[in-house]
C-alpha cells in the first residue's frame, strides 16, 4: 500500500524548487503556469511561505528565497560529516574514470546524493547534491535495497509504487528481488537505462565495521561510453575508492 503524501507540503516544496541559479525570483504567475495552480491558491502559498520565512518579498508581486532556508542549509551541512570527507575521493574517482561520480545515503525510501564528482568532458551527466532518486530503478538504490534485512526490503516494496521509467525498468516484485539477490552476492549494482534512457551507472557499497552500509559510491554517464569492458574497469576503480573511504572513516585494518 503506497504511503499517502500531504499534497500541500509537496506543493510548497515544488514552489521552492522553481528557484535556480538563473531564476532568483518568482511570482504567482510562475506557479499558475508551471505548477497548474489557480491564481488565488498561488498567492496563498506564496504568502504562507513568506510568513514562515522561506520567502522574502523582492519587489511588487515577486519573491526570493528567505534566510530561514540558509539557516536550515547550514544546519544540514553541520550534520553532514560524510560529504566533505567523500569529496576528494569522488574528485579522484571522476579523474580516474573520466565520468561523473556520486555518493548517497538512503532516506525514507529514496537515495539522496550527498556529494558528487564532475566529469571533465563536453558531454557528461551531472547531479546536484541533495537530489533524491528512486531506489528501485537506480544502481545506488538497488544496492541499498540489497543490503536491507528481508523485513525492511519487504516494507519498502509494499509501500512504493514502482512505475516504469523506461522500457528497462524492473517493476515486478519477483524480478526486482532476483536482481537484488544477485547484487548482494556480487557486491555491486548496475543500472543500464532503468531510470533514464541512455544513462548507465555502476555502484559499490562502503561498509562499516559492523558490515552495514555507510554510503554508496558510483560512476555514471552516457550508456554509449559505458560498455561492459568500461564498467568492469570502473568497478575496480570504485572498489579502491570504497576502500579509501573506509580507511578515512575507520583507519587501516590492523
XYZ file of C-alpha atoms in Angstrom:
254
model
C 0.000 0.000 0.000
C 1.514 3.338 -1.088
C 2.173 5.952 1.597
C -0.286 8.861 1.357
C 1.639 12.120 0.974
C 0.495 15.576 2.047
C -0.263 17.492 -1.151
C 0.115 20.924 0.436
C 3.607 20.129 1.685
C 4.531 18.653 -1.701
C 3.295 21.797 -3.459
C 5.245 24.033 -1.108
C 8.450 22.189 -1.967
C 7.557 22.251 -5.671
C 7.387 26.036 -5.382
C 10.794 26.243 -3.700
C 12.282 24.011 -6.409
C 11.331 26.608 -9.038
C 14.322 28.656 -7.903
C 17.641 28.104 -9.673
C 20.936 29.842 -10.398
C 19.268 31.700 -13.265
C 15.880 32.258 -11.619
C 16.354 34.264 -8.433
C 12.732 35.430 -8.005
C 9.276 34.000 -8.692
C 5.732 35.367 -8.893
C 2.244 33.895 -8.674
C 2.092 33.753 -12.466
C 5.009 31.285 -12.448
C 3.099 28.965 -10.128
C -0.037 29.204 -12.250
C 1.882 28.423 -15.425
C 4.304 25.766 -14.202
C 2.538 24.082 -11.289
C -1.038 24.282 -12.586
C -2.303 26.229 -9.570
C -5.082 28.780 -9.770
C -4.159 32.391 -9.004
C -5.787 32.501 -5.552
C -4.049 29.303 -4.418
C -0.720 30.515 -5.832
C -0.923 33.784 -3.890
C -1.887 31.935 -0.696
C 1.110 29.604 -0.970
C 3.494 32.499 -1.574
C 2.147 34.482 1.372
C 2.311 31.431 3.648
C 5.912 30.711 2.663
C 6.731 34.383 3.228
C 5.133 34.227 6.669
C 7.293 31.222 7.563
C 10.462 32.962 6.400
C 11.066 30.645 3.450
C 10.417 33.508 1.012
C 11.053 37.246 1.155
C 9.306 39.899 -0.950
C 11.828 41.127 -3.526
C 9.647 43.557 -5.472
C 5.948 44.018 -6.117
C 4.478 40.545 -6.517
C 7.850 38.789 -6.707
C 9.657 36.741 -4.076
C 13.170 35.443 -3.428
C 14.395 32.703 -1.108
C 14.449 33.663 2.560
C 17.255 33.412 5.069
C 15.384 30.747 7.021
C 16.407 28.336 4.248
C 20.020 29.478 4.527
C 19.906 28.700 8.246
C 18.428 25.251 7.624
C 21.042 24.591 4.956
C 23.833 25.468 7.361
C 22.363 23.158 9.974
C 22.194 20.364 7.399
C 25.840 20.964 6.465
C 26.858 20.699 10.110
C 25.031 17.378 10.352
C 26.691 16.040 7.198
C 30.170 14.873 8.139
C 30.381 12.456 5.215
C 30.141 14.972 2.374
C 33.454 16.803 2.970
C 35.218 13.516 3.707
C 33.951 11.960 0.471
C 34.627 14.901 -1.832
C 38.350 14.299 -2.514
C 37.652 10.611 -3.093
C 34.925 11.406 -5.625
C 37.114 14.007 -7.332
C 39.825 11.368 -7.730
C 37.290 8.797 -8.884
C 35.969 11.092 -11.611
C 39.506 11.949 -12.685
C 40.345 8.243 -12.989
C 37.169 7.181 -14.824
C 36.575 10.410 -16.753
C 32.909 10.096 -15.768
C 30.719 11.695 -13.115
C 30.566 10.109 -9.675
C 28.432 10.442 -6.588
C 27.809 9.171 -3.071
C 24.412 8.572 -1.496
C 22.524 7.862 1.685
C 19.177 6.073 1.938
C 16.386 8.169 3.438
C 12.639 7.477 3.548
C 12.511 5.196 0.540
C 14.782 7.336 -1.648
C 18.516 7.676 -2.200
C 19.948 11.142 -1.605
C 23.089 12.499 -3.264
C 25.409 13.810 -0.529
C 28.496 14.520 -2.681
C 29.457 14.282 -6.337
C 32.448 14.472 -8.648
C 32.253 16.100 -12.068
C 33.349 14.615 -15.374
C 35.662 16.907 -17.321
C 34.043 16.151 -20.680
C 31.996 18.186 -23.101
C 29.252 15.527 -22.963
C 28.640 14.452 -19.381
C 25.906 13.748 -16.858
C 25.619 15.728 -13.636
C 23.502 15.609 -10.483
C 23.080 18.135 -7.717
C 23.909 17.443 -4.096
C 20.598 16.939 -2.315
C 18.891 15.331 -5.302
C 16.589 12.447 -4.381
C 16.314 9.396 -6.643
C 14.041 6.374 -6.644
C 15.598 3.282 -5.087
C 14.092 0.552 -7.268
C 15.420 1.848 -10.605
C 18.897 3.190 -9.766
C 22.226 1.470 -9.137
C 22.559 3.212 -5.769
C 19.031 2.372 -4.743
C 19.259 -1.288 -5.692
C 22.484 -1.520 -3.713
C 20.804 -0.110 -0.604
C 17.807 -2.418 -1.064
C 20.082 -5.437 -1.488
C 21.726 -4.708 1.874
C 18.462 -4.372 3.795
C 17.034 -7.050 6.031
C 14.225 -9.067 4.397
C 11.613 -7.294 6.526
C 12.966 -3.821 5.664
C 13.041 -4.708 1.979
C 9.509 -6.087 2.122
C 8.210 -2.904 3.761
C 9.836 -0.845 1.019
C 8.355 -2.961 -1.769
C 4.921 -2.827 -0.136
C 4.975 0.958 0.203
C 6.412 2.168 -3.114
C 4.650 2.287 -6.461
C 7.172 1.011 -8.996
C 6.464 2.946 -12.172
C 8.194 2.046 -15.435
C 10.530 4.989 -16.027
C 11.847 3.356 -19.222
C 11.474 0.071 -21.046
C 14.324 -1.318 -18.928
C 12.795 -0.570 -15.508
C 12.184 -3.593 -13.301
C 8.697 -3.132 -11.862
C 7.642 -6.691 -10.998
C 8.397 -7.686 -7.435
C 9.858 -11.114 -8.253
C 12.141 -9.708 -10.969
C 13.442 -6.999 -8.673
C 14.016 -9.455 -5.829
C 16.069 -11.712 -8.116
C 18.129 -8.701 -9.155
C 18.685 -7.667 -5.541
C 19.764 -11.186 -4.591
C 22.359 -11.137 -7.379
C 23.580 -7.696 -6.284
C 24.028 -8.866 -2.698
C 26.068 -11.840 -3.914
C 28.309 -9.950 -6.365
C 28.845 -6.826 -4.262
C 27.922 -4.180 -6.822
C 24.904 -2.893 -8.763
C 24.498 -1.798 -12.373
C 21.798 0.373 -13.898
C 21.508 0.380 -17.677
C 18.879 2.922 -18.580
C 16.404 1.813 -15.908
C 15.628 5.333 -14.719
C 16.586 7.362 -17.766
C 17.206 6.185 -21.309
C 20.830 6.484 -22.356
C 22.269 6.764 -18.837
C 24.148 3.908 -17.157
C 25.787 3.564 -13.747
C 27.707 1.151 -11.566
C 27.739 1.431 -7.767
C 29.558 -0.233 -4.866
C 28.935 -0.110 -1.108
C 31.111 1.302 1.631
C 30.628 -0.943 4.646
C 31.080 -0.140 8.310
C 32.880 -2.356 10.770
C 29.545 -3.998 11.553
C 29.046 -4.928 7.897
C 26.243 -2.401 7.395
C 26.290 0.067 4.508
C 27.592 3.517 5.398
C 27.287 5.032 1.930
C 27.441 4.015 -1.725
C 29.739 5.257 -4.490
C 29.025 5.213 -8.205
C 30.382 6.130 -11.601
C 27.800 7.107 -14.207
C 27.486 8.575 -17.673
C 26.126 8.070 -21.184
C 25.451 4.413 -21.991
C 27.246 4.904 -25.305
C 30.543 5.254 -23.398
C 29.931 2.705 -20.642
C 30.467 -0.641 -22.346
C 30.771 -3.847 -20.315
C 34.561 -3.553 -20.520
C 34.478 0.035 -19.255
C 32.126 -0.918 -16.422
C 34.498 -3.705 -15.377
C 37.379 -1.232 -15.269
C 35.211 1.225 -13.332
C 34.298 -1.497 -10.833
C 37.926 -1.976 -9.814
C 38.369 1.800 -9.502
C 35.201 2.096 -7.424
C 36.284 -0.705 -5.117
C 39.595 1.065 -4.487
C 37.692 4.290 -3.785
C 35.366 2.470 -1.369
C 38.401 1.087 0.465
C 39.861 4.599 0.683
C 36.616 5.915 2.192
C 36.581 3.055 4.693
C 40.160 3.843 5.723
C 39.311 7.537 6.090
C 36.415 6.599 8.361
C 37.909 3.772 10.392
C 41.648 3.725 9.684
C 43.624 0.948 8.049
C 42.781 -2.561 9.236
C 45.443 -3.975 11.560
